[in-house]
Structure formats: C-alpha cells, structure tokens
Amino acid sequence: MVRKFTKSFFLFLIFSNLIFSQSFDGTWSVEYVTSDSPDSLNSIGYNVISVGVISEDSFVALVNRGSANAHYLVGFKNAGKNSGRLGNVPYQQVDFRTKWLSGFDQEFLFDANDIAAKGNLVYVPNNDTNSNSILTFELKDDSIYTYPQRYKIDEYIWAIDVDDNGRIYVTKTGDSTKAGSVIIFENPDVAPKWVSNGKQGKILQEFTLPDIGSPRGITANNDGTILYVSNWDENKIYCYIGDPVNGYTLYDGFDFQVESEFITPDTTSGSLKVGPFGIQYMPGKNLLFVAHDADFVSGDNRGYAYGKIFIANPNTGEVLDTIDAAKWNFLIEGRYNNHNPANNASGYTSNYAVDFDENNNIYTQSWFGWTVDKWNYSAELPTIEITITDIQIDYNFIPNQIELKQNYPNPFNPSTTIEFSLNTQHEVSLKIYNITGELVTDLLKNKILEQGNYKLTFDASKFVSGTYIYQLQVGLKTFSNKMILIK
C-alpha cells in the first residue's frame, strides 16, 4: 500500500544538509574476476546475471542461460580468480538446472534474474514454467543446499531483497505497456506456512509503481523504513518512505538523473538505451549503489562499451561517484571484448547486479563474460548522514482553523517539537531558515495532509547555536515563528 498519510503516525525521513565524513577521494579497481575457461576449476560455465554476497570472498552466483536451458547456482568460499568454487560445475552444460527439494515438493530453477543473500541463506525469485516462486537455499562449506522455505506467486517476478527483520521484498515485472509492482512478505520464520507447500505466506504490502516499465532492482534499509525500486524502461529509481506494516509514501525529493542513452564507438548502430538494473543500499555508509547497463546488448564496440555502477546519495539521488566497468576493461586490455582474469579484466561488460561485503568491497558480474568481479576502493568510503524524525497526528482533536504554535521547549538543545493544526486537507511545506533568511532544511515538502493536529520533532544536533525561523506554508498561506537553539 502506498499512502499519503497515516491513521496514527509514521516516520518521515527528514533530509538535512548533507554531511560527509570525507569526500570520494579514492579510486576503484578490480581485485579479481573469477576465471572462465573450460579447463578451470573456478569457472561458472555460463552467463552470470546476479550475485549474492555472504561475506568477504564468499558469495553465490546466479546463472541464467535460456537458450541452453541452464539455470543454476554456484557457491564460492574464500574466492579468488582461480580458487573458491564449490562443487562440480559443468562448463557450458545444456539442460543443467538447480533443484529445490523439500519432502515431496520440488521445483527447478528457471529464468531467475536476481538473488538476495542474508546470513548463509540466499533467496531466488524463480519463474518456473509451472509456477513463480521465491526459493530459499543455504550456502554451506561444500555446496549449496535446499532450505525448506518457498512461497508461490501468481506472476513473473524479477528483483529481490531481504531486510534485517527477514522481510522479503520482490518486484513483479512490468513492460512498455504496464507498470510493475512491489510485494513485501513477512519473515518466513514469523509466517511458518512458508515451510509447507508455499501457498500461504503472509503478504504485508503490495503496491503498483507510478510508471510503466520493468522494475529490475529493489533494496531496503535495515528495517524497511526506506525502500528503493529501479525502473529500467523509464531510467528511474523511486524512493519510498514508511514501513512494511503501515505502508509507504513515494518521496518526491529523490531524483536519480543519469544518461539514458549512450553513444557507443560503433556510431553506425546509433545510440544505446541504458537504465538501472540491480540496486543495493549500504546502511553502514548510507550509500545507494546502482548497476546501470543496456538491456542484454552485446557487440565489441556497442553493448560491451557501456556498463557502470553509480554511487548515489540516498537522500537526493545525486550521483556522487562512478565505477566505470567498461572503461576499466578497455584500459586494462585495450579493447572491450577480452576476458583476462590474469589482468583482472572480465571483459564483455554487462553489469546487471551489485552487492557488497562487510568490509564494503563491491561485487558485480559480467553476464556476457560469465564472471563475478570484486572491486576495491583505495580510501575509506564516505558516510552520508540521514536524519529521521517522526510526525504524529491527533485525530481526537478537530481544529477549525490553521495554526502554527510556538515550538517547545524553547530555547532547546538539541531537539524541539513543532506543532501545527489544519482545518481541512492541504498541501503542506515546513521549512527551517537561519536568521539571515537562508534555507537550512526542509522538514516537509509539498506533503498532502488531512485535517488534524500534527506534532513533529526537529533534531538540530547538526546545526550551530542561534535563532532560527520555522515557516509553515499551507496552500497560499504562510505562518512563521522564531526558535532559539542553545548548545
């Protein structure tokens, strides 16, 4: 459910001025790419569409090669370019599919496009010919095994993520004529019927995205109060705020703007349409990583010439840094279409997924290169701070006028409560200015609120002492008061 207000209260994300612990002053480089050769004991053997990271150098690669009916998982422990692969993986094996088996229930992996890892478990949105399901597997020391949790869904599904509460987020794909949607499921351990035939898992929320297109990435913060969804067709990423129980609001202050077309070296073929695939939120640093590429386009000087991981500000969508995988391949090998693990070049750029380990190393894959690639940053990644506060509505008090009350306490340190009343539904903005009239933060920005009495907490711990003006705009009317911060 997407809503514009709550029936009791919900958390609003209030985005303060950006505060960086440091800037992006380092460089990205590839530590290793997994070997790809018929003779290698480390090869994955076919197209890798996604990767789920368990811990540093331990991950699961997802293979999807429809023309060969090859759909399977490959586990790695203590991985390197020539080490770490678990089990026997036939090279270019036709009709090779991972089986999920629990009791008398079984399902084969087919046309899965994404994977999510949490602990030792990996979750796969599967699209078998007979059903669409979320399948769960476990990575152990020697191989990947069935974990007895499954949930059936009635439509084609693409992207997946899991939060720290074990809630599972998936996207139902759309296309050029219809919008996709988001479904959020309760933790399988809380809804134990996941363990049976998978028909009775608990859906917490389901809502449709605002535009047509295919949502190929989804990621949530630790507790699911921030949710991001990518739309490849529209070259957009949506930011939702709220929670899985009470529902979400689309946050209109987030605007991810990058190129939607790329002029390739093969200029005779025209421009290349590109967009966001897998996305991943890094909570320790509050950074959003976006895999951005063409739609399964090959070509030495066309599809392979583009492939990037953008690092975006999770508050605004602004791009802060870029991992240019295609440029790396060209710099290392002098061309885009050469796979050379010895030189840490995967080649054949086609980055559709991104994940990270506990040390903030980044992992992606090359779908045409059949590899998993590990990237390092030469410095410490910067941290973006997000201020989270709450706004509460009292439905027991029915105001008959618009009113902005004096904040309390006042003076204050470091937080204070701002209270206002609405006599009918309005579009509302609440801004904070310093004494010189400079805008320092937006607490509410063009939010539709219904009649009621509202209380909002303003955390000024990041601001200096002084007098501030808080201004409420309701339609064409403006109300202002002064408040004093003393530290």
Coordinates of C-alpha atoms in Angstrom, one line a residue:
M1 CA 0.0 0.0 0.0
V2 CA 1.2 3.5 -0.8
R3 CA -0.4 6.2 1.1
K4 CA -0.2 10.0 1.7
F5 CA -0.7 10.0 5.4
T6 CA -1.2 7.6 8.3
K7 CA -4.1 6.6 10.5
S8 CA -2.0 7.0 13.7
F9 CA 1.6 8.0 13.0
F10 CA 4.5 7.1 10.7
L11 CA 8.1 8.0 10.2
F12 CA 9.0 10.8 7.8
L13 CA 12.6 10.9 6.5
I14 CA 13.7 14.4 7.1
F15 CA 16.8 15.0 4.9
S16 CA 19.1 17.6 6.5
N17 CA 22.0 19.3 4.7
L18 CA 24.4 16.6 3.5
I19 CA 27.3 15.9 6.0
F20 CA 30.2 13.8 4.7
S21 CA 32.8 12.2 6.9
Q22 CA 35.1 12.6 3.8
S23 CA 34.8 13.1 0.1
F24 CA 35.2 10.5 -2.6
D25 CA 38.9 11.0 -3.0
G26 CA 39.9 7.4 -3.7
T27 CA 39.9 5.2 -6.8
W28 CA 38.1 2.0 -7.8
S29 CA 40.0 -1.1 -9.1
V30 CA 39.3 -4.8 -9.6
E31 CA 40.9 -7.2 -7.1
Y32 CA 39.9 -10.3 -9.1
V33 CA 37.5 -11.7 -11.6
T34 CA 36.6 -15.4 -11.4
S35 CA 38.3 -17.4 -14.1
D36 CA 36.4 -18.5 -17.1
S37 CA 37.8 -21.4 -19.0
P38 CA 36.8 -25.0 -19.8
D39 CA 39.9 -26.2 -18.1
S40 CA 39.5 -24.0 -14.9
L41 CA 38.2 -25.5 -11.6
N42 CA 36.9 -22.0 -10.8
S43 CA 34.7 -21.3 -13.8
I44 CA 31.0 -20.7 -13.5
G45 CA 30.4 -22.0 -17.0
Y46 CA 27.6 -19.7 -18.3
N47 CA 26.0 -16.3 -18.1
V48 CA 26.0 -14.8 -14.6
I49 CA 23.1 -12.5 -14.1
S50 CA 23.3 -11.7 -10.4
V51 CA 25.5 -12.3 -7.3
G52 CA 24.6 -12.5 -3.6
V53 CA 27.4 -11.9 -1.1
I54 CA 27.5 -13.9 2.2
S55 CA 30.8 -12.4 3.5
E56 CA 34.1 -11.3 2.0
D57 CA 35.0 -13.6 -0.8
S58 CA 32.0 -15.9 -0.1
F59 CA 29.1 -15.5 -2.5
V60 CA 26.6 -17.2 -4.7
A61 CA 26.5 -16.6 -8.5
L62 CA 23.2 -17.0 -10.3
V63 CA 23.3 -18.3 -13.9
N64 CA 20.5 -17.7 -16.4
R65 CA 21.1 -19.0 -20.0
G66 CA 17.7 -19.6 -21.5
S67 CA 18.9 -20.8 -24.9
A68 CA 20.8 -23.7 -23.2
N69 CA 18.2 -24.3 -20.5
A70 CA 20.9 -23.6 -18.0
H71 CA 19.6 -22.1 -14.7
Y72 CA 21.7 -22.8 -11.6
L73 CA 23.5 -21.5 -8.6
V74 CA 27.3 -21.6 -8.0
G75 CA 28.7 -21.1 -4.5
F76 CA 32.1 -19.7 -3.6
K77 CA 34.1 -19.7 -0.3
N78 CA 37.5 -17.9 0.1
A79 CA 37.2 -16.9 -3.6
G80 CA 39.9 -15.6 -5.9
K81 CA 40.4 -15.6 -9.6
N82 CA 41.5 -19.2 -9.5
S83 CA 40.1 -20.5 -6.2
G84 CA 37.0 -20.8 -4.1
R85 CA 34.4 -22.5 -6.3
L86 CA 32.3 -25.2 -4.5
G87 CA 31.1 -28.4 -6.1
N88 CA 31.3 -29.7 -9.7
V89 CA 30.0 -27.2 -12.3
P90 CA 30.0 -28.5 -15.9
Y91 CA 31.2 -25.9 -18.4
Q92 CA 28.5 -24.9 -21.0
Q93 CA 26.3 -27.7 -19.8
V94 CA 22.9 -27.8 -21.6
D95 CA 19.8 -28.7 -19.5
F96 CA 21.6 -28.0 -16.2
R97 CA 19.2 -26.7 -13.5
T98 CA 19.5 -26.4 -9.7
K99 CA 16.7 -28.3 -7.9
W100 CA 14.9 -27.1 -4.8
L101 CA 13.7 -30.2 -2.9
S102 CA 11.8 -30.4 0.4
G103 CA 10.0 -33.6 1.2
F104 CA 7.7 -34.4 -1.7
D105 CA 7.9 -30.8 -3.0
Q106 CA 10.4 -29.9 -5.7
E107 CA 11.0 -27.1 -8.2
F108 CA 13.7 -26.5 -10.7
L109 CA 15.4 -23.1 -11.1
F110 CA 14.3 -21.4 -14.3
D111 CA 14.5 -17.9 -15.7
A112 CA 15.6 -16.3 -12.4
N113 CA 17.1 -12.8 -12.7
D114 CA 18.2 -11.8 -9.2
I115 CA 19.4 -13.2 -5.9
A116 CA 19.5 -11.8 -2.3
A117 CA 21.8 -13.1 0.5
K118 CA 21.1 -12.8 4.2
G119 CA 23.3 -14.7 6.6
N120 CA 24.0 -18.0 5.0
L121 CA 20.7 -18.0 3.1
V122 CA 20.1 -17.0 -0.5
Y123 CA 16.6 -16.1 -1.9
V124 CA 15.8 -16.5 -5.5
P125 CA 12.7 -15.2 -7.4
N126 CA 12.1 -18.1 -9.7
N127 CA 9.9 -18.2 -12.8
D128 CA 9.4 -21.9 -13.5
T129 CA 7.1 -22.9 -16.3
N130 CA 4.6 -24.2 -13.8
S131 CA 4.8 -21.5 -11.1
N132 CA 6.5 -18.4 -10.0
S133 CA 8.1 -18.8 -6.5
I134 CA 10.6 -17.4 -4.1
L135 CA 13.0 -20.3 -3.4
T136 CA 15.4 -20.4 -0.5
F137 CA 18.8 -22.1 -0.4
E138 CA 21.7 -22.3 2.1
L139 CA 25.4 -21.9 1.3
K140 CA 27.4 -24.4 3.4
D141 CA 31.1 -25.2 3.4
D142 CA 31.0 -27.7 0.5
S143 CA 28.0 -26.7 -1.6
I144 CA 24.5 -25.1 -1.9
Y145 CA 21.6 -26.9 -0.3
T146 CA 17.8 -26.6 -0.3
Y147 CA 16.4 -24.6 2.7
P148 CA 12.8 -25.6 3.3
Q149 CA 11.1 -22.2 2.6
R150 CA 9.2 -21.4 -0.5
Y151 CA 6.4 -19.1 -1.5
K152 CA 4.4 -19.2 -4.7
I153 CA 3.4 -16.0 -6.6
D154 CA 1.0 -15.7 -9.4
E155 CA 3.0 -13.5 -11.8
Y156 CA 6.5 -13.1 -13.3
I157 CA 8.9 -11.7 -10.7
W158 CA 12.4 -10.2 -11.1
A159 CA 14.2 -8.4 -8.2
I160 CA 14.5 -9.3 -4.6
D161 CA 15.9 -8.0 -1.3
V162 CA 15.7 -9.0 2.4
D163 CA 15.9 -6.6 5.4
D164 CA 17.3 -7.3 8.9
N165 CA 13.9 -8.4 10.1
G166 CA 13.8 -11.2 7.5
R167 CA 11.1 -9.5 5.5
I168 CA 11.3 -10.2 1.8
Y169 CA 10.8 -7.6 -1.0
V170 CA 10.2 -8.6 -4.6
T171 CA 9.1 -6.9 -7.8
K172 CA 6.5 -8.1 -10.3
T173 CA 7.8 -7.0 -13.7
G174 CA 6.1 -4.6 -16.0
D175 CA 6.9 -3.7 -19.6
S176 CA 6.4 -0.9 -22.1
T177 CA 2.7 -1.1 -21.7
K178 CA 2.1 -1.7 -18.0
A179 CA 3.6 -0.7 -14.6
G180 CA 5.4 -3.2 -12.4
S181 CA 4.6 -3.6 -8.7
V182 CA 6.2 -4.4 -5.3
I183 CA 5.2 -7.2 -2.9
I184 CA 6.5 -7.4 0.7
F185 CA 6.3 -10.7 2.6
E186 CA 6.6 -11.3 6.3
N187 CA 9.7 -13.1 7.6
P188 CA 9.2 -16.9 6.8
D189 CA 10.0 -17.7 10.4
V190 CA 7.1 -15.4 11.5
A191 CA 4.8 -16.9 8.9
P192 CA 5.7 -20.6 9.2
K193 CA 3.4 -21.8 6.4
W194 CA 6.3 -20.8 4.1
V195 CA 7.8 -24.1 5.1
S196 CA 4.9 -26.2 3.7
N197 CA 3.8 -26.1 0.1
G198 CA 4.4 -22.3 -0.1
K199 CA 0.8 -21.3 -0.7
Q200 CA 0.1 -19.3 2.5
G201 CA 2.9 -16.9 3.1
K202 CA 1.8 -13.6 4.6
I203 CA 1.8 -10.5 2.3
L204 CA 2.4 -7.3 4.3
Q205 CA 2.2 -4.8 1.4
E206 CA 1.6 -4.7 -2.3
F207 CA 1.5 -1.6 -4.5
T208 CA 1.9 -0.6 -8.1
L209 CA 4.7 1.7 -9.3
P210 CA 3.8 5.1 -10.7
D211 CA 5.1 4.5 -14.3
I212 CA 5.1 1.7 -16.9
G213 CA 8.2 -0.3 -17.2
S214 CA 10.3 -3.2 -15.7
P215 CA 11.4 -2.8 -12.1
R216 CA 14.7 -4.8 -12.1
G217 CA 16.1 -3.8 -8.8
I218 CA 14.8 -3.4 -5.2
T219 CA 16.6 -2.6 -1.9
A220 CA 15.6 -1.7 1.6
N221 CA 17.5 -0.3 4.5
N222 CA 17.9 -2.4 7.7
D223 CA 14.3 -2.1 9.0
G224 CA 12.5 -1.4 5.8
T225 CA 11.7 2.3 6.5
I226 CA 13.4 3.3 3.3
L227 CA 12.8 1.4 0.1
Y228 CA 14.3 2.0 -3.4
V229 CA 13.0 0.5 -6.7
S230 CA 14.6 0.8 -10.1
N231 CA 12.6 1.1 -13.4
W232 CA 14.8 0.2 -16.4
D233 CA 12.4 1.3 -19.1
E234 CA 12.0 4.8 -17.6
N235 CA 15.6 5.1 -16.3
K236 CA 14.2 5.9 -12.8
I237 CA 14.7 5.0 -9.2
Y238 CA 11.9 5.5 -6.8
C239 CA 12.4 6.2 -3.1
Y240 CA 9.6 5.2 -0.7
I241 CA 9.4 6.0 3.0
G242 CA 7.2 4.4 5.6
D243 CA 7.3 0.8 6.8
P244 CA 6.2 -2.7 5.7
V245 CA 3.3 -2.8 8.2
N246 CA 1.7 0.6 7.7
G247 CA 2.6 1.2 4.1
Y248 CA 4.7 3.6 2.1
T249 CA 4.8 7.1 0.7
L250 CA 6.6 8.0 -2.5
Y251 CA 9.3 10.6 -1.6
D252 CA 9.4 13.3 -4.3
G253 CA 12.7 14.8 -3.1
F254 CA 14.7 11.9 -4.6
D255 CA 15.7 12.4 -8.2
F256 CA 18.2 10.0 -9.8
Q257 CA 19.4 11.6 -13.0
V258 CA 21.9 9.9 -15.3
E259 CA 22.2 9.4 -19.0
S260 CA 19.5 7.2 -20.6
E261 CA 21.3 6.9 -23.9
F262 CA 25.0 6.2 -24.7
I263 CA 26.8 6.9 -28.0
T264 CA 28.9 3.8 -28.5
P265 CA 32.2 3.6 -30.5
D266 CA 30.1 1.8 -33.2
T267 CA 28.3 5.0 -34.2
T268 CA 26.8 3.4 -37.2
S269 CA 24.4 1.5 -34.9
G270 CA 23.1 4.6 -33.3
S271 CA 22.7 5.3 -29.6
L272 CA 22.4 2.6 -26.9
K273 CA 19.4 2.8 -24.5
V274 CA 20.6 2.2 -20.9
G275 CA 19.0 2.1 -17.5
P276 CA 19.2 0.8 -13.9
F277 CA 19.2 -2.9 -13.1
G278 CA 20.2 -4.2 -9.6
I279 CA 20.5 -1.7 -6.7
Q280 CA 21.8 -2.1 -3.2
Y281 CA 21.7 0.2 -0.2
M282 CA 24.8 0.2 2.0
P283 CA 23.4 1.0 5.5
G284 CA 26.8 1.5 7.3
K285 CA 27.7 4.3 4.9
N286 CA 24.2 5.3 3.7
L287 CA 25.1 5.0 0.1
L288 CA 23.0 3.7 -2.8
F289 CA 24.8 1.5 -5.4
V290 CA 23.1 1.3 -8.9
A291 CA 24.1 -1.2 -11.6
H292 CA 23.4 0.6 -14.9
D293 CA 23.6 -1.0 -18.3
A294 CA 22.0 -1.8 -21.6
D295 CA 19.3 -4.5 -22.0
F296 CA 21.3 -7.6 -22.8
V297 CA 23.1 -5.9 -25.8
S298 CA 26.3 -7.5 -27.0
G299 CA 28.8 -6.1 -29.6
D300 CA 32.5 -5.4 -29.4
N301 CA 32.0 -1.6 -29.8
R302 CA 28.4 -1.4 -28.7
G303 CA 27.0 -3.2 -25.7
Y304 CA 30.4 -4.1 -24.2
A305 CA 31.4 -0.4 -24.3
Y306 CA 28.9 0.6 -21.6
G307 CA 28.5 -0.7 -18.0
K308 CA 28.6 1.4 -14.8
I309 CA 28.0 1.2 -11.1
F310 CA 26.7 4.6 -9.9
I311 CA 27.1 5.5 -6.2
A312 CA 24.2 7.8 -5.3
N313 CA 23.1 10.0 -2.4
P314 CA 20.2 8.1 -0.8
N315 CA 18.6 11.4 0.2
T316 CA 18.5 13.1 -3.2
G317 CA 19.5 10.7 -5.9
E318 CA 22.6 12.8 -6.8
V319 CA 25.4 10.7 -8.3
L320 CA 28.5 11.0 -6.1
D321 CA 30.9 8.6 -7.7
T322 CA 31.0 6.1 -10.6
I323 CA 32.6 2.7 -11.1
D324 CA 33.1 2.5 -14.9
A325 CA 33.5 -1.2 -15.6
A326 CA 33.6 -0.8 -19.4
K327 CA 36.3 1.9 -19.1
W328 CA 38.3 -0.4 -16.8
N329 CA 38.2 -3.3 -19.3
F330 CA 39.4 -1.1 -22.1
L331 CA 42.2 0.5 -20.0
I332 CA 43.5 -2.9 -18.9
E333 CA 43.1 -4.8 -22.2
G334 CA 42.9 -2.1 -24.9
R335 CA 39.5 -3.4 -26.0
Y336 CA 36.1 -4.2 -24.6
N337 CA 35.8 -7.8 -25.7
N338 CA 38.7 -9.6 -24.0
H339 CA 38.3 -11.7 -20.8
N340 CA 41.6 -11.8 -19.0
P341 CA 41.4 -12.8 -15.3
A342 CA 45.2 -12.7 -15.0
N343 CA 44.9 -8.9 -15.6
N344 CA 41.7 -8.6 -13.5
A345 CA 39.6 -7.8 -16.6
S346 CA 36.3 -9.5 -17.1
G347 CA 35.6 -8.0 -20.5
Y348 CA 32.2 -8.1 -22.3
T349 CA 30.7 -5.5 -20.0
S350 CA 27.2 -6.4 -18.8
N351 CA 26.8 -5.4 -15.2
Y352 CA 23.2 -6.2 -14.0
A353 CA 23.8 -6.6 -10.3
V354 CA 25.7 -5.2 -7.4
D355 CA 26.3 -6.3 -3.8
F356 CA 28.9 -5.7 -1.0
D357 CA 30.6 -7.5 1.9
E358 CA 31.2 -6.5 5.5
N359 CA 34.3 -4.6 4.5
N360 CA 32.5 -2.5 1.8
N361 CA 34.1 -4.3 -1.1
I362 CA 31.8 -4.2 -4.1
Y363 CA 30.8 -7.3 -6.2
T364 CA 29.3 -7.3 -9.6
Q365 CA 29.2 -9.7 -12.5
S366 CA 29.6 -9.9 -16.3
W367 CA 26.7 -11.6 -17.9
F368 CA 28.5 -11.9 -21.3
G369 CA 31.8 -12.6 -19.6
W370 CA 30.5 -15.3 -17.3
T371 CA 32.3 -14.0 -14.2
V372 CA 31.9 -12.4 -10.8
D373 CA 34.1 -9.4 -10.2
K374 CA 35.3 -7.9 -6.9
W375 CA 36.1 -4.2 -6.7
N376 CA 38.1 -2.4 -4.1
Y377 CA 38.2 1.3 -3.1
S378 CA 41.6 2.8 -2.3
A379 CA 40.3 5.0 0.5
E380 CA 37.6 4.8 3.2
L381 CA 34.2 5.3 1.7
P382 CA 32.5 8.5 2.8
T383 CA 29.4 8.4 5.0
I384 CA 26.2 10.4 4.4
E385 CA 24.1 11.1 7.5
I386 CA 20.3 10.9 7.3
T387 CA 18.1 12.5 10.0
I388 CA 15.0 10.5 10.8
T389 CA 12.2 12.1 12.8
D390 CA 8.5 11.4 13.3
I391 CA 5.3 13.3 12.7
Q392 CA 2.2 12.4 14.7
I393 CA -1.4 13.3 14.1
D394 CA -4.0 13.5 16.8
Y395 CA -7.4 12.6 15.4
N396 CA -9.2 13.2 18.7
F397 CA -8.6 17.0 18.2
I398 CA -10.5 18.5 15.3
P399 CA -9.2 22.0 14.6
N400 CA -11.4 24.7 13.0
Q401 CA -8.5 26.9 11.8
I402 CA -5.0 26.7 10.5
E403 CA -2.5 27.4 13.3
L404 CA 1.3 27.2 13.8
K405 CA 2.1 27.0 17.5
Q406 CA 5.3 28.0 19.4
N407 CA 7.8 25.2 19.5
Y408 CA 8.6 23.6 22.8
P409 CA 10.9 23.6 24.6
N410 CA 12.3 27.0 23.6
P411 CA 15.2 27.6 23.9
F412 CA 16.1 24.0 23.1
N413 CA 19.1 21.6 22.7
P414 CA 19.3 19.7 20.5
S415 CA 15.6 18.8 19.6
T416 CA 12.3 20.5 19.9
T417 CA 8.6 19.9 19.0
I418 CA 6.8 21.9 16.3
E419 CA 3.0 21.7 16.4
F420 CA 0.5 22.9 13.8
S421 CA -3.2 22.4 13.0
L422 CA -5.1 22.0 9.7
N423 CA -8.8 22.7 9.4
T424 CA -9.1 20.7 6.2
Q425 CA -6.9 18.7 3.8
H426 CA -4.0 20.7 2.4
E427 CA -0.7 20.6 0.7
V428 CA 1.9 21.5 3.4
S429 CA 5.5 22.5 3.5
L430 CA 7.6 23.2 6.6
K431 CA 11.0 24.8 6.3
I432 CA 13.7 25.9 8.6
Y433 CA 15.7 29.2 7.9
N434 CA 18.6 30.8 9.8
I435 CA 18.3 34.3 11.0
T436 CA 19.7 35.7 7.7
G437 CA 17.0 34.0 5.7
E438 CA 19.0 31.1 4.3
L439 CA 17.1 27.8 4.0
V440 CA 18.9 25.2 6.1
T441 CA 16.5 22.2 5.7
D442 CA 13.0 21.1 4.5
L443 CA 11.1 19.2 7.2
L444 CA 8.1 18.7 5.0
K445 CA 7.9 19.4 1.3
N446 CA 4.6 19.6 -0.6
K447 CA 3.0 16.8 1.5
I448 CA -0.7 16.2 1.4
L449 CA -2.0 16.1 5.0
E450 CA -5.6 15.8 6.1
Q451 CA -7.4 17.7 8.8
G452 CA -5.9 17.3 12.2
N453 CA -3.4 18.4 14.8
Y454 CA 0.3 17.5 14.0
K455 CA 3.4 17.3 16.1
L456 CA 6.8 17.0 14.5
T457 CA 10.2 16.6 16.2
F458 CA 13.1 18.8 14.8
D459 CA 16.6 17.4 15.6
A460 CA 19.1 20.3 15.4
S461 CA 22.1 18.4 16.6
K462 CA 23.9 19.2 13.3
F463 CA 23.2 22.9 13.5
V464 CA 25.1 25.7 15.3
S465 CA 23.6 27.8 18.1
G466 CA 21.5 30.7 17.1
T467 CA 18.0 31.9 16.2
Y468 CA 16.1 30.1 13.5
I469 CA 12.8 30.7 11.7
Y470 CA 10.4 27.8 11.1
Q471 CA 7.9 28.5 8.4
L472 CA 4.7 26.6 7.6
Q473 CA 3.2 27.0 4.1
V474 CA -0.4 25.8 3.7
G475 CA -1.7 26.4 0.2
L476 CA -1.1 30.1 -0.4
K477 CA -0.9 31.0 3.3
T478 CA 2.4 31.3 5.2
F479 CA 2.9 31.2 9.0
S480 CA 6.3 31.8 10.8
N481 CA 7.7 31.6 14.3
K482 CA 11.2 32.0 15.9
M483 CA 13.0 29.4 17.9
I484 CA 16.4 29.5 19.7
L485 CA 19.0 26.8 19.7
I486 CA 21.5 27.0 22.6
K487 CA 24.3 24.5 22.8

